[in-house]
PDB file of C-alpha atoms in Angstrom:
ATOM      1  CA  UNK A 149    -179.601 103.535 -60.675  1.00 65.00           C
ATOM      2  CA  UNK A 150    -182.048 101.005 -63.208  1.00 78.00           C
ATOM      3  CA  UNK A 151    -180.367  97.797 -64.004  1.00 82.00           C
ATOM      4  CA  UNK A 152    -181.552  95.526 -67.035  1.00 86.00           C
ATOM      5  CA  UNK A 153    -181.713  91.758 -64.904  1.00 86.00           C
ATOM      6  CA  UNK A 154    -183.193  89.333 -67.375  1.00 89.00           C
ATOM      7  CA  UNK A 155    -184.448  89.467 -71.320  1.00 92.00           C
ATOM      8  CA  UNK A 156    -187.145  91.348 -70.620  1.00 90.00           C
ATOM      9  CA  UNK A 157    -185.448  94.460 -69.418  1.00 91.00           C
ATOM     10  CA  UNK A 158    -184.176  95.002 -72.314  1.00 95.00           C
ATOM     11  CA  UNK A 159    -185.994  96.909 -75.131  1.00 96.00           C
ATOM     12  CA  UNK A 160    -184.855  95.611 -78.914  1.00 96.00           C
ATOM     13  CA  UNK A 161    -185.437  97.907 -81.926  1.00 95.00           C
ATOM     14  CA  UNK A 162    -188.659  95.060 -83.088  1.00 96.00           C
ATOM     15  CA  UNK A 163    -190.350  91.884 -82.185  1.00 96.00           C
ATOM     16  CA  UNK A 164    -188.732  90.102 -84.962  1.00 97.00           C
ATOM     17  CA  UNK A 165    -185.012  91.281 -83.531  1.00 97.00           C
ATOM     18  CA  UNK A 166    -186.536  89.999 -80.063  1.00 97.00           C
ATOM     19  CA  UNK A 167    -187.289  86.702 -81.412  1.00 97.00           C
ATOM     20  CA  UNK A 168    -183.865  85.800 -82.447  1.00 97.00           C
ATOM     21  CA  UNK A 169    -182.668  85.844 -78.979  1.00 98.00           C
ATOM     22  CA  UNK A 170    -185.932  84.324 -77.364  1.00 97.00           C
ATOM     23  CA  UNK A 171    -185.729  81.558 -79.874  1.00 97.00           C
ATOM     24  CA  UNK A 172    -182.227  80.675 -78.762  1.00 98.00           C
ATOM     25  CA  UNK A 173    -182.992  81.031 -74.781  1.00 97.00           C
ATOM     26  CA  UNK A 174    -185.969  78.928 -75.258  1.00 96.00           C
ATOM     27  CA  UNK A 175    -183.838  76.596 -77.209  1.00 95.00           C
ATOM     28  CA  UNK A 176    -186.875  76.493 -79.932  1.00 96.00           C
ATOM     29  CA  UNK A 177    -183.258  77.169 -82.035  1.00 96.00           C
ATOM     30  CA  UNK A 178    -180.175  74.978 -81.540  1.00 96.00           C
ATOM     31  CA  UNK A 179    -177.150  76.971 -80.475  1.00 98.00           C
ATOM     32  CA  UNK A 180    -174.939  76.631 -81.609  1.00 97.00           C
ATOM     33  CA  UNK A 181    -175.260  74.957 -84.866  1.00 96.00           C
ATOM     34  CA  UNK A 182    -175.573  74.375 -88.513  1.00 95.00           C
ATOM     35  CA  UNK A 183    -172.146  76.549 -87.973  1.00 95.00           C
ATOM     36  CA  UNK A 184    -173.416  79.230 -85.873  1.00 98.00           C
ATOM     37  CA  UNK A 185    -171.413  79.854 -82.933  1.00 98.00           C
ATOM     38  CA  UNK A 186    -171.871  83.520 -82.961  1.00 98.00           C
ATOM     39  CA  UNK A 187    -174.619  86.323 -81.944  1.00 99.00           C
ATOM     40  CA  UNK A 188    -172.834  89.229 -83.739  1.00 99.00           C
ATOM     41  CA  UNK A 189    -175.341  92.926 -82.541  1.00 99.00           C
ATOM     42  CA  UNK A 190    -175.208  95.701 -84.253  1.00 98.00           C
ATOM     43  CA  UNK A 191    -176.281  98.573 -84.101  1.00 95.00           C
ATOM     44  CA  UNK A 192    -175.569 102.429 -82.767  1.00 92.00           C
ATOM     45  CA  UNK A 193    -173.639 103.579 -79.629  1.00 89.00           C
ATOM     46  CA  UNK A 194    -175.842 103.101 -76.819  1.00 89.00           C
ATOM     47  CA  UNK A 195    -178.765 101.396 -77.362  1.00 92.00           C
ATOM     48  CA  UNK A 196    -177.568  98.634 -74.840  1.00 93.00           C
ATOM     49  CA  UNK A 197    -175.766  95.967 -77.173  1.00 96.00           C
ATOM     50  CA  UNK A 198    -172.855  95.503 -74.231  1.00 95.00           C
ATOM     51  CA  UNK A 199    -175.675  95.252 -71.517  1.00 95.00           C
ATOM     52  CA  UNK A 200    -177.427  92.556 -73.297  1.00 97.00           C
ATOM     53  CA  UNK A 201    -174.352  90.801 -74.062  1.00 98.00           C
ATOM     54  CA  UNK A 202    -172.944  90.473 -70.907  1.00 97.00           C
ATOM     55  CA  UNK A 203    -176.616  88.911 -69.826  1.00 97.00           C
ATOM     56  CA  UNK A 204    -176.029  86.048 -72.978  1.00 98.00           C
ATOM     57  CA  UNK A 205    -173.432  83.887 -72.132  1.00 98.00           C
ATOM     58  CA  UNK A 206    -175.424  83.099 -68.290  1.00 97.00           C
ATOM     59  CA  UNK A 207    -178.726  83.074 -69.748  1.00 97.00           C
ATOM     60  CA  UNK A 208    -177.467  80.408 -72.963  1.00 98.00           C
ATOM     61  CA  UNK A 209    -175.465  78.437 -69.960  1.00 97.00           C
ATOM     62  CA  UNK A 210    -178.639  78.026 -67.595  1.00 96.00           C
ATOM     63  CA  UNK A 211    -180.149  76.925 -71.133  1.00 96.00           C
ATOM     64  CA  UNK A 212    -177.991  74.072 -70.592  1.00 95.00           C
ATOM     65  CA  UNK A 213    -178.310  72.652 -67.409  1.00 92.00           C
ATOM     66  CA  UNK A 214    -175.757  75.933 -66.250  1.00 92.00           C
ATOM     67  CA  UNK A 215    -176.004  78.376 -63.567  1.00 88.00           C
ATOM     68  CA  UNK A 216    -173.692  81.447 -63.757  1.00 92.00           C
ATOM     69  CA  UNK A 217    -171.361  81.632 -67.049  1.00 95.00           C
ATOM     70  CA  UNK A 218    -167.379  81.463 -66.905  1.00 93.00           C
ATOM     71  CA  UNK A 219    -167.021  83.792 -69.512  1.00 95.00           C
ATOM     72  CA  UNK A 220    -164.019  85.921 -71.139  1.00 93.00           C
ATOM     73  CA  UNK A 221    -165.599  89.554 -71.009  1.00 95.00           C
ATOM     74  CA  UNK A 222    -162.745  91.387 -73.810  1.00 92.00           C
ATOM     75  CA  UNK A 223    -162.960  95.298 -74.816  1.00 91.00           C
ATOM     76  CA  UNK A 224    -161.347  95.983 -77.856  1.00 89.00           C
ATOM     77  CA  UNK A 225    -159.407  98.889 -77.695  1.00 80.00           C
ATOM     78  CA  UNK A 226    -158.070 100.850 -80.245  1.00 70.00           C
ATOM     79  CA  UNK A 227    -154.214 100.715 -81.083  1.00 62.00           C
ATOM     80  CA  UNK A 228    -154.232  97.453 -80.574  1.00 63.00           C
ATOM     81  CA  UNK A 229    -153.824  95.185 -83.808  1.00 61.00           C
ATOM     82  CA  UNK A 230    -155.871  92.595 -82.033  1.00 72.00           C
ATOM     83  CA  UNK A 231    -153.486  89.237 -83.042  1.00 76.00           C
ATOM     84  CA  UNK A 232    -152.299  89.134 -78.856  1.00 82.00           C
ATOM     85  CA  UNK A 233    -156.187  88.898 -78.209  1.00 83.00           C
ATOM     86  CA  UNK A 234    -156.860  86.414 -80.775  1.00 84.00           C
ATOM     87  CA  UNK A 235    -154.426  83.969 -79.373  1.00 86.00           C
ATOM     88  CA  UNK A 236    -155.135  83.947 -76.242  1.00 86.00           C
ATOM     89  CA  UNK A 237    -158.448  83.206 -76.788  1.00 88.00           C
ATOM     90  CA  UNK A 238    -157.851  80.379 -79.169  1.00 88.00           C
ATOM     91  CA  UNK A 239    -155.152  79.482 -76.412  1.00 87.00           C
ATOM     92  CA  UNK A 240    -158.500  78.780 -73.916  1.00 86.00           C
ATOM     93  CA  UNK A 241    -160.833  77.851 -76.532  1.00 86.00           C
ATOM     94  CA  UNK A 242    -157.739  74.768 -76.590  1.00 84.00           C
ATOM     95  CA  UNK A 243    -158.204  74.032 -73.091  1.00 80.00           C
ATOM     96  CA  UNK A 244    -160.342  70.731 -71.814  1.00 68.00           C
ATOM     97  CA  UNK A 245    -161.006  72.203 -68.302  1.00 72.00           C
ATOM     98  CA  UNK A 246    -163.233  75.240 -68.321  1.00 75.00           C
ATOM     99  CA  UNK A 247    -165.049  75.577 -65.479  1.00 81.00           C
ATOM    100  CA  UNK A 248    -168.943  75.535 -67.373  1.00 92.00           C
ATOM    101  CA  UNK A 249    -171.515  72.675 -66.803  1.00 92.00           C
ATOM    102  CA  UNK A 250    -172.144  72.703 -70.458  1.00 94.00           C
ATOM    103  CA  UNK A 251    -168.511  72.527 -71.616  1.00 92.00           C
ATOM    104  CA  UNK A 252    -168.772  75.748 -73.786  1.00 95.00           C
ATOM    105  CA  UNK A 253    -166.255  78.667 -73.307  1.00 95.00           C
ATOM    106  CA  UNK A 254    -167.719  81.817 -73.814  1.00 97.00           C
ATOM    107  CA  UNK A 255    -165.992  84.845 -75.423  1.00 96.00           C
ATOM    108  CA  UNK A 256    -167.729  88.568 -75.721  1.00 97.00           C
ATOM    109  CA  UNK A 257    -165.951  91.101 -77.308  1.00 96.00           C
ATOM    110  CA  UNK A 258    -166.888  94.405 -77.068  1.00 96.00           C
ATOM    111  CA  UNK A 259    -166.808  96.471 -80.237  1.00 95.00           C
ATOM    112  CA  UNK A 260    -164.658  94.053 -82.834  1.00 95.00           C
ATOM    113  CA  UNK A 261    -164.957  96.306 -85.571  1.00 94.00           C
ATOM    114  CA  UNK A 262    -161.905  97.911 -83.751  1.00 92.00           C
ATOM    115  CA  UNK A 263    -159.708  94.489 -84.920  1.00 91.00           C
ATOM    116  CA  UNK A 264    -157.781  94.845 -87.597  1.00 88.00           C
ATOM    117  CA  UNK A 265    -158.530  92.686 -90.947  1.00 87.00           C
ATOM    118  CA  UNK A 266    -155.455  90.787 -89.166  1.00 87.00           C
ATOM    119  CA  UNK A 267    -157.231  89.759 -86.033  1.00 88.00           C
ATOM    120  CA  UNK A 268    -160.378  89.392 -87.651  1.00 90.00           C
ATOM    121  CA  UNK A 269    -159.132  86.542 -90.183  1.00 89.00           C
ATOM    122  CA  UNK A 270    -157.571  84.653 -86.807  1.00 89.00           C
ATOM    123  CA  UNK A 271    -161.010  85.458 -85.600  1.00 92.00           C
ATOM    124  CA  UNK A 272    -162.809  83.988 -88.099  1.00 92.00           C
ATOM    125  CA  UNK A 273    -160.596  80.465 -87.323  1.00 91.00           C
ATOM    126  CA  UNK A 274    -160.756  80.511 -83.591  1.00 92.00           C
ATOM    127  CA  UNK A 275    -164.376  80.377 -84.293  1.00 95.00           C
ATOM    128  CA  UNK A 276    -164.258  76.859 -85.962  1.00 94.00           C
ATOM    129  CA  UNK A 277    -162.917  75.684 -82.869  1.00 92.00           C
ATOM    130  CA  UNK A 278    -165.385  72.900 -80.804  1.00 91.00           C
ATOM    131  CA  UNK A 279    -167.471  74.271 -77.326  1.00 93.00           C
ATOM    132  CA  UNK A 280    -166.918  77.842 -78.303  1.00 95.00           C
ATOM    133  CA  UNK A 281    -169.433  80.463 -78.106  1.00 97.00           C
ATOM    134  CA  UNK A 282    -168.717  84.434 -79.282  1.00 98.00           C
ATOM    135  CA  UNK A 283    -171.195  87.169 -78.064  1.00 99.00           C
ATOM    136  CA  UNK A 284    -169.832  90.206 -79.947  1.00 98.00           C
ATOM    137  CA  UNK A 285    -170.733  93.768 -80.588  1.00 98.00           C
ATOM    138  CA  UNK A 286    -170.126  96.507 -83.350  1.00 98.00           C
ATOM    139  CA  UNK A 287    -170.607  99.697 -84.113  1.00 96.00           C
ATOM    140  CA  UNK A 288    -170.139  99.129 -87.706  1.00 96.00           C
ATOM    141  CA  UNK A 289    -171.611  95.895 -89.255  1.00 97.00           C
ATOM    142  CA  UNK A 290    -169.975  97.164 -92.408  1.00 97.00           C
ATOM    143  CA  UNK A 291    -166.590  96.400 -91.187  1.00 95.00           C
ATOM    144  CA  UNK A 292    -166.769  93.187 -89.877  1.00 97.00           C
ATOM    145  CA  UNK A 293    -165.667  89.992 -91.854  1.00 95.00           C
ATOM    146  CA  UNK A 294    -168.040  88.347 -94.445  1.00 96.00           C
ATOM    147  CA  UNK A 295    -166.816  85.176 -92.387  1.00 96.00           C
ATOM    148  CA  UNK A 296    -167.135  85.840 -89.257  1.00 97.00           C
ATOM    149  CA  UNK A 297    -170.964  87.746 -89.754  1.00 98.00           C
ATOM    150  CA  UNK A 298    -171.425  83.907 -91.500  1.00 98.00           C
ATOM    151  CA  UNK A 299    -171.045  82.761 -88.715  1.00 98.00           C
ATOM    152  CA  UNK A 300    -172.866  83.812 -86.250  1.00 98.00           C
ATOM    153  CA  UNK A 301    -176.633  84.764 -85.620  1.00 98.00           C
ATOM    154  CA  UNK A 302    -176.959  89.274 -86.945  1.00 98.00           C
ATOM    155  CA  UNK A 303    -178.954  91.100 -84.241  1.00 98.00           C
ATOM    156  CA  UNK A 304    -180.086  94.642 -85.156  1.00 98.00           C
ATOM    157  CA  UNK A 305    -179.514  96.551 -82.647  1.00 96.00           C
ATOM    158  CA  UNK A 306    -180.177 100.224 -83.732  1.00 96.00           C
ATOM    159  CA  UNK A 307    -182.507 102.581 -81.625  1.00 94.00           C
ATOM    160  CA  UNK A 308    -186.166 101.147 -80.735  1.00 95.00           C
ATOM    161  CA  UNK A 309    -188.836 103.773 -81.166  1.00 96.00           C
ATOM    162  CA  UNK A 310    -190.529 105.829 -78.999  1.00 96.00           C
ATOM    163  CA  UNK A 311    -193.580 103.272 -77.995  1.00 96.00           C
ATOM    164  CA  UNK A 312    -191.368 100.288 -77.621  1.00 97.00           C
ATOM    165  CA  UNK A 313    -189.718 101.719 -74.183  1.00 96.00           C
ATOM    166  CA  UNK A 314    -193.087 102.411 -72.577  1.00 96.00           C
ATOM    167  CA  UNK A 315    -193.522  98.789 -70.366  1.00 95.00           C
ATOM    168  CA  UNK A 316    -189.817  99.615 -69.179  1.00 95.00           C
ATOM    169  CA  UNK A 317    -190.535 102.953 -68.574  1.00 95.00           C
ATOM    170  CA  UNK A 318    -194.038 102.112 -66.314  1.00 95.00           C
ATOM    171  CA  UNK A 319    -192.091  99.017 -64.757  1.00 93.00           C
ATOM    172  CA  UNK A 320    -188.737 101.652 -63.665  1.00 93.00           C
ATOM    173  CA  UNK A 321    -192.010 103.946 -62.499  1.00 94.00           C
ATOM    174  CA  UNK A 322    -193.903 101.732 -60.629  1.00 93.00           C
ATOM    175  CA  UNK A 323    -190.585 100.266 -58.649  1.00 90.00           C
ATOM    176  CA  UNK A 324    -190.111 103.524 -57.494  1.00 87.00           C
ATOM    177  CA  UNK A 325    -193.685 104.093 -56.516  1.00 90.00           C
ATOM    178  CA  UNK A 326    -193.759 107.032 -59.048  1.00 91.00           C
ATOM    179  CA  UNK A 327    -197.759 107.606 -60.406  1.00 89.00           C
ATOM    180  CA  UNK A 328    -199.744 109.907 -62.275  1.00 88.00           C
ATOM    181  CA  UNK A 329    -197.039 110.187 -65.118  1.00 92.00           C
ATOM    182  CA  UNK A 330    -199.100 110.325 -68.273  1.00 94.00           C
ATOM    183  CA  UNK A 331    -197.098 108.009 -72.023  1.00 96.00           C
ATOM    184  CA  UNK A 332    -197.215 110.954 -73.628  1.00 96.00           C
ATOM    185  CA  UNK A 333    -195.154 113.177 -70.613  1.00 95.00           C
ATOM    186  CA  UNK A 334    -192.840 109.760 -71.066  1.00 96.00           C
ATOM    187  CA  UNK A 335    -192.755 109.956 -74.686  1.00 97.00           C
ATOM    188  CA  UNK A 336    -192.212 113.211 -74.782  1.00 96.00           C
ATOM    189  CA  UNK A 337    -188.835 112.515 -72.354  1.00 96.00           C
ATOM    190  CA  UNK A 338    -187.788 109.211 -73.947  1.00 96.00           C
ATOM    191  CA  UNK A 339    -188.112 111.097 -78.260  1.00 96.00           C
ATOM    192  CA  UNK A 340    -185.663 113.746 -76.098  1.00 95.00           C
ATOM    193  CA  UNK A 341    -183.330 110.963 -75.469  1.00 94.00           C
ATOM    194  CA  UNK A 342    -182.439 110.306 -79.119  1.00 91.00           C
ATOM    195  CA  UNK A 343    -182.839 106.263 -78.665  1.00 91.00           C
ATOM    196  CA  UNK A 344    -179.716 106.264 -76.486  1.00 92.00           C
ATOM    197  CA  UNK A 345    -180.583 103.530 -74.211  1.00 92.00           C
ATOM    198  CA  UNK A 346    -178.777 104.638 -71.106  1.00 90.00           C
ATOM    199  CA  UNK A 347    -179.864 107.735 -71.399  1.00 93.00           C
ATOM    200  CA  UNK A 348    -183.695 107.129 -71.592  1.00 94.00           C
ATOM    201  CA  UNK A 349    -182.704 104.987 -68.489  1.00 92.00           C
ATOM    202  CA  UNK A 350    -181.452 107.385 -66.393  1.00 92.00           C
ATOM    203  CA  UNK A 351    -183.947 110.056 -67.769  1.00 94.00           C
ATOM    204  CA  UNK A 352    -186.631 107.615 -66.095  1.00 93.00           C
ATOM    205  CA  UNK A 353    -185.464 106.519 -62.881  1.00 89.00           C
ATOM    206  CA  UNK A 354    -185.014 110.299 -62.561  1.00 90.00           C
ATOM    207  CA  UNK A 355    -188.585 111.411 -62.661  1.00 89.00           C
ATOM    208  CA  UNK A 356    -188.942 110.377 -59.002  1.00 73.00           C
ATOM    209  CA  UNK A 357    -185.710 112.745 -57.728  1.00 68.00           C
ATOM    210  CA  UNK A 358    -187.064 115.111 -60.155  1.00 64.00           C
ATOM    211  CA  UNK A 359    -190.633 115.143 -57.943  1.00 62.00           C
ATOM    212  CA  UNK A 360    -188.691 115.473 -54.870  1.00 52.00           C
ATOM    213  CA  UNK A 361    -187.122 118.457 -55.533  1.00 50.00           C
ATOM    214  CA  UNK A 362    -190.373 119.828 -57.222  1.00 50.00           C
ATOM    215  CA  UNK A 363    -191.704 119.447 -53.849  1.00 46.00           C
ATOM    216  CA  UNK A 364    -189.115 120.941 -52.237  1.00 46.00           C
ATOM    217  CA  UNK A 365    -189.065 124.511 -53.756  1.00 42.00           C
ATOM    218  CA  UNK A 366    -189.537 127.139 -50.994  1.00 41.00           C
ATOM    219  CA  UNK A 367    -192.325 129.371 -52.788  1.00 44.00           C
ATOM    220  CA  UNK A 368    -192.121 132.974 -51.981  1.00 38.00           C
ATOM    221  CA  UNK A 369    -194.997 134.915 -51.968  1.00 44.00           C
ATOM    222  CA  UNK A 370    -193.586 138.338 -53.783  1.00 39.00           C
ATOM    223  CA  UNK A 371    -197.020 139.954 -53.193  1.00 43.00           C
ATOM    224  CA  UNK A 372    -195.712 140.696 -49.459  1.00 38.00           C
TER     225      UNK A 372
END
């Protein structure tokens, strides 16, 4: 199964949205700065938000002279009010030693719309702590506290148009030594996946095995 390894393996909804991330990683846009120390990725299910969110701490740390970031990944869970979670974040953020060369504490919060309003308010307060960077994902931007949004660079991560997937699709095929698959055929496969990055990558990665299976079919001459 193909696994994205860098920012160019991520398919964004538009060049404008990709530029929001590229500008941070190229240091054209200072981050964190001007009261913004969060990156909030929002969009429908399966578009690759969590994959990118997991990548970003390392990529940001590298722009600050470090290598692999020591990041805390937190999966928000339905049924938990999140208060203990935010207390844990606040405690870790207050520690002087964080093992990152940059001096920053990285927190990746997946599906933060699940947090209660009380926990969301506590998160807003936690984001005021110095030397912290928050990478967050949500399916529902309207459920996120305005204060959290205001402290974040917001990236629309809804489904990318099918044509935007062609460069990555062709790269996956090339890496698997699969040739002579037309863009027209690829677009049909991509369209059938309904914008889900998981489904698209799985479908493209499965083309080679489908070709092998087809070539191994024993054909029986019905005229005998």
